[in-house]
Coordinates of C-alpha atoms in Angstrom, one line a residue:
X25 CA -1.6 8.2 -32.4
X26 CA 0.7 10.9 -30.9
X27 CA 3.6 12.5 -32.6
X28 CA 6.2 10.2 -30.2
X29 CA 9.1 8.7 -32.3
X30 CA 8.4 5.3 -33.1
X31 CA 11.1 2.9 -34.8
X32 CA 10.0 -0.1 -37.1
X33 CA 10.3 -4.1 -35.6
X34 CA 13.8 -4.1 -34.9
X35 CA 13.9 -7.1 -37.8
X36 CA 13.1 -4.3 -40.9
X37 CA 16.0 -3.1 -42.7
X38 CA 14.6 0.9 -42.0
X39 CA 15.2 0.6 -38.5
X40 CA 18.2 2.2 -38.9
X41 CA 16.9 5.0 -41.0
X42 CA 17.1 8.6 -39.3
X43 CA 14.1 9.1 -40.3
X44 CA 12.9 5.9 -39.3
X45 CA 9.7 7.0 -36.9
X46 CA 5.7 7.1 -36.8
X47 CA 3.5 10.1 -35.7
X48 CA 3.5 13.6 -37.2
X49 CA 1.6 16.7 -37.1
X50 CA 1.0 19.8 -38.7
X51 CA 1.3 23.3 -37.6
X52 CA -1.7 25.0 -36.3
X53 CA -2.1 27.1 -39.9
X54 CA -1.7 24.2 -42.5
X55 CA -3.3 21.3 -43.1
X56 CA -1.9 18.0 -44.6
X57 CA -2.1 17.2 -48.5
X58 CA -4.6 14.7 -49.7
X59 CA -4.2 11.2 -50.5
X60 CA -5.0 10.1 -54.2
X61 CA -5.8 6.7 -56.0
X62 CA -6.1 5.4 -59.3
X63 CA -7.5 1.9 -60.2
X64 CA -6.7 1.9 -63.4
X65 CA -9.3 -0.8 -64.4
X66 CA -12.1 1.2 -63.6
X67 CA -10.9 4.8 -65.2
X68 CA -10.7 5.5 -69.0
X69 CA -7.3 6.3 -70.4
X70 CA -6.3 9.5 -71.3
X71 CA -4.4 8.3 -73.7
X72 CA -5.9 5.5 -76.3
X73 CA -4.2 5.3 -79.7
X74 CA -1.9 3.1 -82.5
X75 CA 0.8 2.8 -79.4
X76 CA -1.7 1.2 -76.7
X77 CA -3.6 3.2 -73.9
X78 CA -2.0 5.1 -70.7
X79 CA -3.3 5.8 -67.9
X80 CA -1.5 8.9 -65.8
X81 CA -1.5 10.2 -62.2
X82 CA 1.0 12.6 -60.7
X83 CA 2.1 13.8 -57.5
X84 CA 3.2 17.3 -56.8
X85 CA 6.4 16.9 -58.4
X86 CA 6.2 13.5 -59.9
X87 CA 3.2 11.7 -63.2
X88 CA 3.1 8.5 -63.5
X89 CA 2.5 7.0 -66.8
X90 CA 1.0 3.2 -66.6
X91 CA 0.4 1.9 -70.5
X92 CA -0.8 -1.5 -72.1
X93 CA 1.4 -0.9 -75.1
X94 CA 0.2 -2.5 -78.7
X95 CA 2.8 -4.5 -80.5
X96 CA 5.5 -2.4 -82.6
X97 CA 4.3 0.5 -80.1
X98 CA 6.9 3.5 -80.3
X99 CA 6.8 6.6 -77.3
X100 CA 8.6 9.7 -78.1
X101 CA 9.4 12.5 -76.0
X102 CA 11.2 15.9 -77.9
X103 CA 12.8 18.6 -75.8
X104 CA 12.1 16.5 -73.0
X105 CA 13.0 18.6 -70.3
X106 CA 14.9 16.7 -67.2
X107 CA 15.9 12.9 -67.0
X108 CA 13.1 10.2 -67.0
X109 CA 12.5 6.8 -66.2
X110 CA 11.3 4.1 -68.0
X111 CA 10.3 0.0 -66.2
X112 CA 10.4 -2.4 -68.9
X113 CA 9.0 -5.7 -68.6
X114 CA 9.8 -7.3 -72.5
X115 CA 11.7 -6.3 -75.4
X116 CA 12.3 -2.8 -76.2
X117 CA 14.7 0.0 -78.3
X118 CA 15.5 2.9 -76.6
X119 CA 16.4 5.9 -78.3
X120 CA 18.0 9.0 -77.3
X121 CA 20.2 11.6 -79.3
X122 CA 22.9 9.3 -80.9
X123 CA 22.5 6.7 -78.3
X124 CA 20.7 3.6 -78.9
X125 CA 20.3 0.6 -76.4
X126 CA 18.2 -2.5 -76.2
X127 CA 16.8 -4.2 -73.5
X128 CA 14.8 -7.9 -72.9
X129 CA 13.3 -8.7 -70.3
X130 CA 13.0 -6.7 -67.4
X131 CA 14.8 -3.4 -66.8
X132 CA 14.7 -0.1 -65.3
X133 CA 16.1 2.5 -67.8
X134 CA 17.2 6.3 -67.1
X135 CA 16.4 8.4 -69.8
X136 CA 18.4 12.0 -70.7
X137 CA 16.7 15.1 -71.3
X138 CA 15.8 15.9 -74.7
X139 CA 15.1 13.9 -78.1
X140 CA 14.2 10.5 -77.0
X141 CA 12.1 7.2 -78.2
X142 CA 10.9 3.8 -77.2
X143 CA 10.5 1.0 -79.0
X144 CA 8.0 -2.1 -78.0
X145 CA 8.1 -4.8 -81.0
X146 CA 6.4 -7.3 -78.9
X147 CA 4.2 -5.0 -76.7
X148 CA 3.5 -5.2 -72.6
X149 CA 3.1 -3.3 -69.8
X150 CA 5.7 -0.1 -69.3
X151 CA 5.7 2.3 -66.8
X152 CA 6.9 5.7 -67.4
X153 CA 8.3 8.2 -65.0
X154 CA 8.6 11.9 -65.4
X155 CA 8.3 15.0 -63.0
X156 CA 5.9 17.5 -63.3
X157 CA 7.6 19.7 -65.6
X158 CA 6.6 17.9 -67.6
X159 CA 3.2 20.0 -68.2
X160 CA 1.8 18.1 -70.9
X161 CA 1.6 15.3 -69.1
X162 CA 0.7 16.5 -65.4
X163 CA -2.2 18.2 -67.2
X164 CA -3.8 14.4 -68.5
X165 CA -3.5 13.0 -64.9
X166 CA -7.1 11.9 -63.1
X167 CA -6.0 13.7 -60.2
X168 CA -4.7 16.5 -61.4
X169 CA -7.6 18.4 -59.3
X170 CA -5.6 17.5 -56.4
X171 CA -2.7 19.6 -56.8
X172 CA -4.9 22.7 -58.1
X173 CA -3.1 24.3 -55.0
X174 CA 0.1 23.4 -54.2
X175 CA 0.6 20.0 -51.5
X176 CA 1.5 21.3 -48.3
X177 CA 4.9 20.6 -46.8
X178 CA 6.7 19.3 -49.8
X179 CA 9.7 22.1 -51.1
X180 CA 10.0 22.8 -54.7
X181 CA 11.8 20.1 -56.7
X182 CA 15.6 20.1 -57.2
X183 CA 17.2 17.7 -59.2
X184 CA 20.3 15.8 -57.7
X185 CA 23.8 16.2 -59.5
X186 CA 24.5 15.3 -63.1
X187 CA 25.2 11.7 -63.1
X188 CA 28.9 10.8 -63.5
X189 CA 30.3 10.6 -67.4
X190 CA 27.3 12.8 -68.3
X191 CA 23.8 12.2 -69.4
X192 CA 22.8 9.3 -71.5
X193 CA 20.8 5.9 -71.2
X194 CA 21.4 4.1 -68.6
X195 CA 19.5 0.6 -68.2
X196 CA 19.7 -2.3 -65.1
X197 CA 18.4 -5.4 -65.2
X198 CA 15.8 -6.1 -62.5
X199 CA 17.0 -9.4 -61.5
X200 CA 18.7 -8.7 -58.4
X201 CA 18.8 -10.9 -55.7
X202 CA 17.4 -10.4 -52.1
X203 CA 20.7 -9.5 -49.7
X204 CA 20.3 -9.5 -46.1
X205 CA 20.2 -6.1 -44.6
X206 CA 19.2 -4.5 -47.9
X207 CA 15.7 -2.9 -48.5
X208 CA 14.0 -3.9 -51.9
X209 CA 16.0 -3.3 -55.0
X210 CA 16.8 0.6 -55.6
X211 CA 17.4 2.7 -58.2
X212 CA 18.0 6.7 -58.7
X213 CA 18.6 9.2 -61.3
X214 CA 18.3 12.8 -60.5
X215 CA 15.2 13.0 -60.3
X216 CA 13.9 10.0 -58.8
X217 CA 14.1 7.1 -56.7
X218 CA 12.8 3.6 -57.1
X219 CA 12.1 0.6 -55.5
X220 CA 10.9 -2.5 -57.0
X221 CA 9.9 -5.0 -54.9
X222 CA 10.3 -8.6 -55.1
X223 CA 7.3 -10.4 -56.1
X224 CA 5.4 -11.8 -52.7
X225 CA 2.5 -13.5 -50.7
X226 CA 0.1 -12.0 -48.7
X227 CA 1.7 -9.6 -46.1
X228 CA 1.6 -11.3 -41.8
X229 CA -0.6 -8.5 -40.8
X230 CA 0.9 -8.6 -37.4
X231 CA 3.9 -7.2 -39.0
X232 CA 2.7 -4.3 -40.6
X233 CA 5.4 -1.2 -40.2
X234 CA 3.3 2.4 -40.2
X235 CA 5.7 5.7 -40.3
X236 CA 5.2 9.0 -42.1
X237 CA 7.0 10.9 -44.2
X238 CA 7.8 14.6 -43.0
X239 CA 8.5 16.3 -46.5
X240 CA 8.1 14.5 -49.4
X241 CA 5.1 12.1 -51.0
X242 CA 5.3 8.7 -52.2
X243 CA 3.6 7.2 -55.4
X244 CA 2.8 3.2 -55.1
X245 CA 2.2 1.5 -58.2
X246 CA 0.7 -2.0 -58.1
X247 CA 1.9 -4.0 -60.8
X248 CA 0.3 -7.0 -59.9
X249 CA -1.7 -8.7 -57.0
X250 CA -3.7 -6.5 -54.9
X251 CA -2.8 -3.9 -51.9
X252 CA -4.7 -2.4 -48.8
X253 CA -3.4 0.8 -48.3
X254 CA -3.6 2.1 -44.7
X255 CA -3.7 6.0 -44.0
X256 CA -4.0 7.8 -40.8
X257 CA -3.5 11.3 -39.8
X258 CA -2.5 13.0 -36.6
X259 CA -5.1 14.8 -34.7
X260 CA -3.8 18.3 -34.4
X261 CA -5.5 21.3 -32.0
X262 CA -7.4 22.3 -35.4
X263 CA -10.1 19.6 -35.8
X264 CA -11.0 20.7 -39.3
X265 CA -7.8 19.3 -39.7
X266 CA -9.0 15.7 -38.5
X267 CA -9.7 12.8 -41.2
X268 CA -11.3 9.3 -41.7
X269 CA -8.8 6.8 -41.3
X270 CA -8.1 5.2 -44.9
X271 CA -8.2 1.4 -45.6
X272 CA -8.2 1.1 -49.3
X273 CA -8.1 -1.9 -51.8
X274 CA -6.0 -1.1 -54.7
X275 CA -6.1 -4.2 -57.0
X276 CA -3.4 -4.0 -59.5
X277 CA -2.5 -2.2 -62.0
X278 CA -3.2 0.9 -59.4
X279 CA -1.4 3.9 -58.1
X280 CA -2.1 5.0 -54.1
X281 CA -0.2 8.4 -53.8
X282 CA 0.4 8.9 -50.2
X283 CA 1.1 12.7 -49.0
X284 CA 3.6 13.1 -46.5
X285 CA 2.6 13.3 -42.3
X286 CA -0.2 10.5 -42.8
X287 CA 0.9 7.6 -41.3
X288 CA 0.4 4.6 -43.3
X289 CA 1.3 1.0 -44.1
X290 CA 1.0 -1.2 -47.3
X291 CA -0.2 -4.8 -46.8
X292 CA -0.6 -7.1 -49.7
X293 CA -3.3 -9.4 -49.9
X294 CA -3.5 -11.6 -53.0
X295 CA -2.3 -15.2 -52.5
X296 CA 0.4 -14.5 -55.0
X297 CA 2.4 -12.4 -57.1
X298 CA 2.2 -9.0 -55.1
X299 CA 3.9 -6.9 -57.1
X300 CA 4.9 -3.2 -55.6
X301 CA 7.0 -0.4 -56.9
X302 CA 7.5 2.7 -54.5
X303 CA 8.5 5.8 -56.4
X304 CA 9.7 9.1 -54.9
X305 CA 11.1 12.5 -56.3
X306 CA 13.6 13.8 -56.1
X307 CA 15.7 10.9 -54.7
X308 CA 14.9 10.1 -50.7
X309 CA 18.5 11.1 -49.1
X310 CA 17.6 8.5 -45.7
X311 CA 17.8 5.7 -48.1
X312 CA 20.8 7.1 -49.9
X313 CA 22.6 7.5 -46.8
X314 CA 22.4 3.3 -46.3
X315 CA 25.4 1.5 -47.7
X316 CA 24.5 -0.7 -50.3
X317 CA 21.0 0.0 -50.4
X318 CA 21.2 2.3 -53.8
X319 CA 22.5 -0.3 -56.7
X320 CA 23.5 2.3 -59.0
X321 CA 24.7 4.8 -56.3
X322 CA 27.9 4.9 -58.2
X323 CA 26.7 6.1 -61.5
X324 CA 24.5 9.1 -59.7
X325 CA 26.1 11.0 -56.9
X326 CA 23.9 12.5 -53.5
X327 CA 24.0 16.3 -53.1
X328 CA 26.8 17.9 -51.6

């Protein structure tokens, strides 16, 4: 496929993203990053203790923490050093400094730097999101081999602005309807974005929409149902450059970390319950820039 700017069906919200285009290529004296996936039912947690078992897998500047928690289950982070992000799906006490807050049901929950706990009376899946500063972490994740070099094209990670009033625990309730226009339901913090899909059917596969990313990865975690993720890369004059294409069943719970310049497309494929979280960091500033896109734009402002 050549490099030529491509826009998506004319029907997708992204179509009016600037960056909204297919193709790619790399310079003549790098090649692209590597593609990673985790199935997490066929690796062996990390982590396995009194709290559950986690399972973790990073990006350059982003780990992933996927854990079956035990009832009564308590996570604890001290001097934690940036904001995190936690996706709760049950009951749960969060913790942090002076602050306390409790959540049921489903909710995405922005986490301040330093002293902090969660609290799972009842149990259940949670999803924990930190960057890779977080050394003690990024060191437990399967592919940690994969970033033993640095990933090519993707600049060193700068959080956005403080949020406004301050740092301190911020939680949304998931249940947001569909709005016309809008893409998925998004959430930022400073020092990532997320997008939690609605629960769906199989995907029409004659409306797949493949694009690339030029400068930044993206992490997608199936939380239920089952995925094909579809990769391709560019062909650039440097044919050690050249790869497969990828077509890769990711049954959930799995991670597909996608590196930026391949082109690729997400297609689910169970009958039901397709669930899909896209997670990117720092925050992507094409979907910031969409009005009404970001649900908590207010409480974290964009750069400059």
């Amino acid at each position: 496929m050549s490099s030529a700017s491509l826009m998506y069906a004319s029907s997708d919200p992204r179509a009016g993203l600037s960056t909204a285009k297919v193709g790619g290529s790399a310079p003549a004296d790098r090649g692209f990053g590597a593609s990673s996936y985790a199935l997490y039912g066929e690796l062996v947690p990390p982590i396995d203790d009194e709290s559950g078992r986690t399972w973790l897998t990073r990006g350059q500047n982003f780990v992933i923490a996927y854990t079956e928690a035990k009832p009564g289950a308590r996570f604890e982070r001290r001097d934690q050093v940036d904001e995190y992000v936690a996706l709760i799906e049950g009951a749960a006490t969060v913790r942090a400094g002076a602050e306390t807050v409790q959540v049921n049901g489903g909710h995405i929950v922005m986490i301040p730097p330093g002293n902090s706990h969660l609290e799972l009376p009842d149990g259940g899946t949670l999803v924990r999101l930190f960057t890779t500063r977080s050394l003690d972490l990024a060191a437990l994740a399967a592919n940690a081999h994969v970033y033993a070099e640095p990933a090519p094209f993707i600049p060193p990670l700068e959080p956005w602005p403080d949020p406004a009033g301050g740092f301190r625990i911020r939680a949304y309730d998931l249940n947001v309807p569909p709005q016309e226009g809008r893409f998925g339901r998004i959430w930022r913090c400073t020092t990532f974005m997320v997008n939690v899909f609605e629960p769906a059917g199989p995907r029409d596969v004659t409306k797949l929409s493949p694009h690339h990313h030029d400068d930044f990865e993206q992490g997608s975690l199936a939380l239920g149902g089952s995925f094909i993720h579809h990769l391709r890369w560019p062909w650039t004059e440097n044919s050690l450059d050249w790869r497969d294409d990828e077509h890769m069943l990711c049954p959930a719970p799995s991670v597909a970390i996608i590196p930026p310049r391949s082109i690729h497309t997400s297609a689910s494929v169970a009958a039901e319950d397709n669930r899909l979280v896209d997670i990117f960091s720092p925050p992507r500033a094409d979907f910031s820039a969409m009005a009404g896109w970001v649900l908590n734009a207010d409480d974290y402002p964009m750069p400059g």
